PDB file of C-alpha atoms in Angstrom:
ATOM      1  CA  MET H  13       1.522 -19.254  52.888  1.00 51.00           C
ATOM      2  CA  PRO H  14       3.663 -18.110  55.824  1.00 54.00           C
ATOM      3  CA  ALA H  15       7.396 -18.979  55.738  1.00 53.00           C
ATOM      4  CA  ALA H  16       8.712 -21.667  58.058  1.00 57.00           C
ATOM      5  CA  PRO H  17      10.361 -20.354  61.223  1.00 57.00           C
ATOM      6  CA  GLY H  18      14.015 -19.498  60.577  1.00 59.00           C
ATOM      7  CA  ALA H  19      13.602 -19.609  56.743  1.00 53.00           C
ATOM      8  CA  PRO H  20      14.721 -16.485  54.873  1.00 53.00           C
ATOM      9  CA  ARG H  21      11.867 -14.265  53.766  1.00 53.00           C
ATOM     10  CA  ARG H  22      11.631 -13.134  50.214  1.00 52.00           C
ATOM     11  CA  ALA H  23      11.239  -9.419  49.977  1.00 48.00           C
ATOM     12  CA  SER H  24       8.487  -8.177  47.738  1.00 47.00           C
ATOM     13  CA  PRO H  25       8.966  -4.848  46.050  1.00 50.00           C
ATOM     14  CA  PRO H  26       6.813  -2.036  47.218  1.00 47.00           C
ATOM     15  CA  ILE H  27       3.821  -1.378  44.996  1.00 44.00           C
ATOM     16  CA  ALA H  28       5.165   2.038  43.945  1.00 44.00           C
ATOM     17  CA  THR H  29       8.399   0.475  42.656  1.00 39.00           C
ATOM     18  CA  LEU H  30       6.466  -2.189  40.810  1.00 34.00           C
ATOM     19  CA  ALA H  31       4.254   0.448  39.193  1.00 38.00           C
ATOM     20  CA  LEU H  32       7.333   2.394  38.029  1.00 36.00           C
ATOM     21  CA  LEU H  33       8.846  -0.729  36.554  1.00 36.00           C
ATOM     22  CA  LEU H  34       5.675  -1.366  34.591  1.00 37.00           C
ATOM     23  CA  MET H  35       5.758   2.177  33.177  1.00 40.00           C
ATOM     24  CA  VAL H  36       9.344   1.944  31.870  1.00 38.00           C
ATOM     25  CA  PRO H  37       9.194   1.500  28.107  1.00 40.00           C
ATOM     26  CA  VAL H  38      10.548  -1.810  26.955  1.00 35.00           C
ATOM     27  CA  PRO H  39      12.281  -1.641  23.584  1.00 40.00           C
ATOM     28  CA  ALA H  40       9.911  -3.343  21.209  1.00 44.00           C
ATOM     29  CA  ASP H  41      10.584  -4.628  17.769  1.00 46.00           C
ATOM     30  CA  ALA H  42       8.248  -1.948  16.433  1.00 54.00           C
ATOM     31  CA  ASP H  43       6.639  -1.504  13.043  1.00 66.00           C
ATOM     32  CA  THR H  44       9.135  -0.582  10.389  1.00 82.00           C
ATOM     33  CA  SER H  45       9.211   0.011   6.669  1.00 84.00           C
ATOM     34  CA  ALA H  46      11.536  -0.379   3.714  1.00 84.00           C
ATOM     35  CA  MET H  47      11.345   1.386   0.345  1.00 88.00           C
ATOM     36  CA  ILE H  48      10.989  -1.063  -2.523  1.00 87.00           C
ATOM     37  CA  ALA H  49      10.966   1.436  -5.381  1.00 89.00           C
ATOM     38  CA  SER H  50      10.683   5.145  -6.019  1.00 94.00           C
ATOM     39  CA  LYS H  51      10.801   6.165  -9.678  1.00 94.00           C
ATOM     40  CA  THR H  52       9.760   8.924 -12.044  1.00 95.00           C
ATOM     41  CA  PHE H  53       9.704   8.271 -15.773  1.00 93.00           C
ATOM     42  CA  ASP H  54       8.358   9.639 -19.032  1.00 93.00           C
ATOM     43  CA  PRO H  55       5.495   7.500 -20.387  1.00 94.00           C
ATOM     44  CA  GLY H  56       6.321   8.543 -23.940  1.00 91.00           C
ATOM     45  CA  ALA H  57       3.296   8.290 -26.230  1.00 91.00           C
ATOM     46  CA  ALA H  58       1.435   5.916 -23.898  1.00 94.00           C
ATOM     47  CA  LYS H  59      -2.222   6.722 -23.357  1.00 95.00           C
ATOM     48  CA  LYS H  60      -2.978   4.130 -20.671  1.00 96.00           C
ATOM     49  CA  LEU H  61      -1.495   2.992 -17.359  1.00 97.00           C
ATOM     50  CA  PHE H  62      -2.082  -0.619 -16.300  1.00 97.00           C
ATOM     51  CA  VAL H  63      -1.257  -1.436 -12.642  1.00 97.00           C
ATOM     52  CA  ASP H  64      -1.083  -4.913 -11.096  1.00 95.00           C
ATOM     53  CA  PHE H  65      -0.802  -4.416  -7.319  1.00 94.00           C
ATOM     54  CA  PRO H  66      -1.421  -7.670  -5.401  1.00 88.00           C
ATOM     55  CA  VAL H  67      -1.987  -6.832  -1.733  1.00 88.00           C
ATOM     56  CA  GLY H  68      -1.851  -3.575   0.205  1.00 90.00           C
ATOM     57  CA  LYS H  69      -2.968   0.015   0.099  1.00 95.00           C
ATOM     58  CA  LEU H  70      -2.633   1.872  -3.189  1.00 97.00           C
ATOM     59  CA  GLU H  71      -3.240   5.576  -3.821  1.00 98.00           C
ATOM     60  CA  VAL H  72      -3.498   6.915  -7.368  1.00 97.00           C
ATOM     61  CA  PHE H  73      -3.520  10.653  -8.100  1.00 95.00           C
ATOM     62  CA  GLY H  74      -4.059  12.387 -11.418  1.00 93.00           C
ATOM     63  CA  THR H  75      -1.667  15.328 -11.919  1.00 94.00           C
ATOM     64  CA  ASP H  76      -0.828  17.994 -14.498  1.00 94.00           C
ATOM     65  CA  ALA H  77       2.721  16.610 -14.852  1.00 96.00           C
ATOM     66  CA  LYS H  78       3.692  14.680 -17.985  1.00 95.00           C
ATOM     67  CA  ASP H  79       5.695  12.038 -16.073  1.00 96.00           C
ATOM     68  CA  ILE H  80       4.534   9.072 -14.018  1.00 96.00           C
ATOM     69  CA  THR H  81       5.872   8.844 -10.473  1.00 96.00           C
ATOM     70  CA  PHE H  82       5.453   5.804  -8.275  1.00 95.00           C
ATOM     71  CA  SER H  83       6.708   4.595  -4.934  1.00 95.00           C
ATOM     72  CA  VAL H  84       6.190   1.286  -3.179  1.00 92.00           C
ATOM     73  CA  GLU H  85       6.979   0.687   0.465  1.00 91.00           C
ATOM     74  CA  LEU H  86       6.963  -2.542   2.466  1.00 86.00           C
ATOM     75  CA  ARG H  87       5.628  -2.113   6.014  1.00 85.00           C
ATOM     76  CA  CYS H  88       6.350  -4.829   8.565  1.00 80.00           C
ATOM     77  CA  GLU H  89       5.417  -5.509  12.167  1.00 75.00           C
ATOM     78  CA  ARG H  90       9.007  -6.400  13.020  1.00 66.00           C
ATOM     79  CA  SER H  91      12.146  -4.840  11.579  1.00 61.00           C
ATOM     80  CA  ARG H  92      13.857  -8.167  10.990  1.00 63.00           C
ATOM     81  CA  ASP H  93      10.896  -9.207   8.824  1.00 65.00           C
ATOM     82  CA  CYS H  94      11.397  -6.209   6.539  1.00 74.00           C
ATOM     83  CA  GLU H  95      15.093  -6.933   6.189  1.00 71.00           C
ATOM     84  CA  ASP H  96      14.325 -10.486   5.109  1.00 71.00           C
ATOM     85  CA  LEU H  97      11.293  -9.737   2.935  1.00 74.00           C
ATOM     86  CA  VAL H  98      12.393  -6.619   1.052  1.00 75.00           C
ATOM     87  CA  GLU H  99      14.350  -8.742  -1.418  1.00 76.00           C
ATOM     88  CA  ASP H 100      11.201 -10.725  -2.268  1.00 76.00           C
ATOM     89  CA  VAL H 101       9.236  -7.710  -3.560  1.00 81.00           C
ATOM     90  CA  ARG H 102       9.901  -6.185  -6.984  1.00 84.00           C
ATOM     91  CA  ALA H 103       8.421  -3.221  -8.813  1.00 88.00           C
ATOM     92  CA  ILE H 104       8.578  -3.608 -12.583  1.00 90.00           C
ATOM     93  CA  HIS H 105       7.522  -1.033 -15.155  1.00 91.00           C
ATOM     94  CA  GLU H 106       7.470  -1.297 -18.919  1.00 92.00           C
ATOM     95  CA  VAL H 107       6.459   1.178 -21.593  1.00 89.00           C
ATOM     96  CA  ARG H 108       4.991  -0.609 -24.619  1.00 85.00           C
ATOM     97  CA  ASP H 109       3.543   1.341 -27.517  1.00 82.00           C
ATOM     98  CA  ASP H 110       0.482   3.085 -26.088  1.00 92.00           C
ATOM     99  CA  GLU H 111       0.509   1.446 -22.619  1.00 95.00           C
ATOM    100  CA  VAL H 112       2.606   1.655 -19.447  1.00 96.00           C
ATOM    101  CA  ARG H 113       2.538  -1.504 -17.331  1.00 96.00           C
ATOM    102  CA  LEU H 114       3.445  -1.316 -13.648  1.00 95.00           C
ATOM    103  CA  ARG H 115       3.564  -4.638 -11.811  1.00 93.00           C
ATOM    104  CA  ILE H 116       4.378  -5.373  -8.187  1.00 88.00           C
ATOM    105  CA  GLU H 117       5.592  -8.898  -7.498  1.00 85.00           C
ATOM    106  CA  ASP H 118       5.557 -10.167  -3.920  1.00 75.00           C
ATOM    107  CA  SER H 119       6.878 -13.733  -3.943  1.00 64.00           C
ATOM    108  CA  LYS H 120       6.589 -14.394  -0.195  1.00 65.00           C
ATOM    109  CA  TRP H 121       3.474 -12.656   1.076  1.00 63.00           C
ATOM    110  CA  HIS H 122       3.228 -12.836   4.864  1.00 62.00           C
ATOM    111  CA  LYS H 123       0.439 -11.706   7.196  1.00 66.00           C
ATOM    112  CA  ASP H 124       2.794  -9.471   9.206  1.00 66.00           C
ATOM    113  CA  HIS H 125       3.653  -7.179   6.288  1.00 75.00           C
ATOM    114  CA  HIS H 126       1.814  -5.157   3.711  1.00 81.00           C
ATOM    115  CA  LEU H 127       2.592  -2.952   0.756  1.00 88.00           C
ATOM    116  CA  ARG H 128       1.802   0.754   0.421  1.00 93.00           C
ATOM    117  CA  GLY H 129       1.955   2.287  -3.002  1.00 95.00           C
ATOM    118  CA  LYS H 130       1.493   5.773  -4.400  1.00 97.00           C
ATOM    119  CA  ILE H 131       1.221   6.594  -8.083  1.00 97.00           C
ATOM    120  CA  GLU H 132       0.999  10.009  -9.727  1.00 98.00           C
ATOM    121  CA  VAL H 133      -0.159   9.788 -13.311  1.00 96.00           C
ATOM    122  CA  PRO H 134      -0.989  12.437 -15.922  1.00 95.00           C
ATOM    123  CA  ARG H 135      -4.705  13.027 -15.404  1.00 89.00           C
ATOM    124  CA  SER H 136      -5.290  12.666 -19.151  1.00 86.00           C
ATOM    125  CA  MET H 137      -4.151   8.988 -19.140  1.00 94.00           C
ATOM    126  CA  ALA H 138      -6.606   6.131 -18.949  1.00 95.00           C
ATOM    127  CA  VAL H 139      -6.014   3.978 -15.847  1.00 96.00           C
ATOM    128  CA  GLU H 140      -6.652   0.270 -15.311  1.00 97.00           C
ATOM    129  CA  ILE H 141      -5.914  -1.291 -11.913  1.00 97.00           C
ATOM    130  CA  LYS H 142      -6.017  -4.935 -10.874  1.00 97.00           C
ATOM    131  CA  MET H 143      -5.765  -5.659  -7.133  1.00 95.00           C
ATOM    132  CA  ASN H 144      -6.328  -8.792  -5.116  1.00 92.00           C
ATOM    133  CA  VAL H 145      -6.796  -7.550  -1.545  1.00 91.00           C
ATOM    134  CA  ASP H 146      -6.922  -4.364   0.550  1.00 92.00           C
ATOM    135  CA  GLU H 147      -7.619  -0.717  -0.227  1.00 96.00           C
ATOM    136  CA  LEU H 148      -7.518   1.515  -3.318  1.00 97.00           C
ATOM    137  CA  GLU H 149      -7.974   5.297  -3.372  1.00 97.00           C
ATOM    138  CA  ILE H 150      -8.160   7.241  -6.636  1.00 95.00           C
ATOM    139  CA  GLU H 151      -8.324  11.022  -7.062  1.00 93.00           C
ATOM    140  CA  ARG H 152      -8.279  13.447  -9.999  1.00 90.00           C
ATOM    141  CA  VAL H 153      -8.116  10.861 -12.796  1.00 90.00           C
ATOM    142  CA  GLU H 154     -10.015  12.274 -15.788  1.00 86.00           C
ATOM    143  CA  LYS H 155      -9.820   9.710 -18.551  1.00 87.00           C
ATOM    144  CA  ASP H 156     -11.213   6.159 -18.608  1.00 91.00           C
ATOM    145  CA  LEU H 157     -10.988   4.260 -15.307  1.00 94.00           C
ATOM    146  CA  GLU H 158     -11.216   0.488 -14.902  1.00 96.00           C
ATOM    147  CA  VAL H 159     -10.745  -1.271 -11.546  1.00 97.00           C
ATOM    148  CA  GLN H 160     -10.851  -4.959 -10.619  1.00 97.00           C
ATOM    149  CA  MET H 161     -10.631  -5.630  -6.861  1.00 96.00           C
ATOM    150  CA  SER H 162     -11.043  -9.162  -5.516  1.00 96.00           C
ATOM    151  CA  VAL H 163     -11.483  -8.322  -1.811  1.00 96.00           C
ATOM    152  CA  GLY H 164     -11.342  -4.833  -0.360  1.00 96.00           C
ATOM    153  CA  GLU H 165     -12.431  -1.242  -0.703  1.00 97.00           C
ATOM    154  CA  VAL H 166     -12.286   1.132  -3.647  1.00 97.00           C
ATOM    155  CA  ASP H 167     -12.794   4.860  -3.119  1.00 96.00           C
ATOM    156  CA  VAL H 168     -12.856   7.177  -6.139  1.00 94.00           C
ATOM    157  CA  GLN H 169     -13.015  10.950  -5.781  1.00 90.00           C
ATOM    158  CA  VAL H 170     -13.945  12.734  -8.985  1.00 81.00           C
ATOM    159  CA  GLY H 171     -14.454  16.271 -10.143  1.00 71.00           C
ATOM    160  CA  GLU H 172     -17.673  17.277 -11.820  1.00 69.00           C
ATOM    161  CA  ASN H 173     -17.862  15.755 -15.332  1.00 66.00           C
ATOM    162  CA  SER H 174     -14.251  14.614 -15.098  1.00 72.00           C
ATOM    163  CA  LEU H 175     -14.267  10.874 -15.894  1.00 73.00           C
ATOM    164  CA  LYS H 176     -14.981   9.733 -19.441  1.00 79.00           C
ATOM    165  CA  SER H 177     -15.931   6.159 -18.455  1.00 85.00           C
ATOM    166  CA  VAL H 178     -15.837   4.102 -15.256  1.00 89.00           C
ATOM    167  CA  ASP H 179     -15.880   0.346 -14.697  1.00 93.00           C
ATOM    168  CA  ILE H 180     -15.338  -0.693 -11.068  1.00 94.00           C
ATOM    169  CA  ARG H 181     -15.710  -4.328 -10.058  1.00 95.00           C
ATOM    170  CA  VAL H 182     -15.332  -5.480  -6.444  1.00 96.00           C
ATOM    171  CA  SER H 183     -15.989  -9.163  -5.750  1.00 96.00           C
ATOM    172  CA  ILE H 184     -16.145  -8.833  -1.949  1.00 96.00           C
ATOM    173  CA  GLY H 185     -16.086  -5.410  -0.322  1.00 95.00           C
ATOM    174  CA  ASP H 186     -17.207  -1.868  -1.068  1.00 95.00           C
ATOM    175  CA  ALA H 187     -16.823   0.652  -3.851  1.00 94.00           C
ATOM    176  CA  SER H 188     -17.663   4.331  -3.584  1.00 93.00           C
ATOM    177  CA  MET H 189     -17.507   7.219  -5.974  1.00 90.00           C
ATOM    178  CA  ARG H 190     -17.920  10.711  -4.579  1.00 86.00           C
ATOM    179  CA  PRO H 191     -17.299  14.288  -5.617  1.00 83.00           C
ATOM    180  CA  ARG H 192     -13.891  15.707  -4.809  1.00 75.00           C
ATOM    181  CA  SER H 193     -14.069  18.354  -2.122  1.00 69.00           C
TER     182      SER H 193
END
């Protein structure tokens, strides 16, 4: 609509200036992460590892080491979320007789964050994993393997004749077992 005679005109920026302004990066509250736990410990005489990992991505690797190493990281869409939520997540491990129990407790799960875990376990230990939701990857485990996943994906990479027994249960989702390359 044309301006009334004598009224001041509003200047519009040239298109080139507007395009440059749109290309300037605006500081965003980007994805961030916070370490919950990072531990290495001797399993003693334990022959089995039991893991309770509620929600997130978990990777389990069999190794030639005698110790168990695990790390758990909280990843958030906004940095202030991680600062607030990191105190609500705990990693607990116990060694009892012939079993190591590793439990992740997340008391305030929120859709804008997820957990990422990595466990290295002696390949000669039996492994049992209980997960509620997300993704589980397992490589180079050679003893008994038992997995219970409520909703998500389970991917197991095995060497030829390496697993003694396997029991994988996925309520909703996919499970695959393939040779290690």
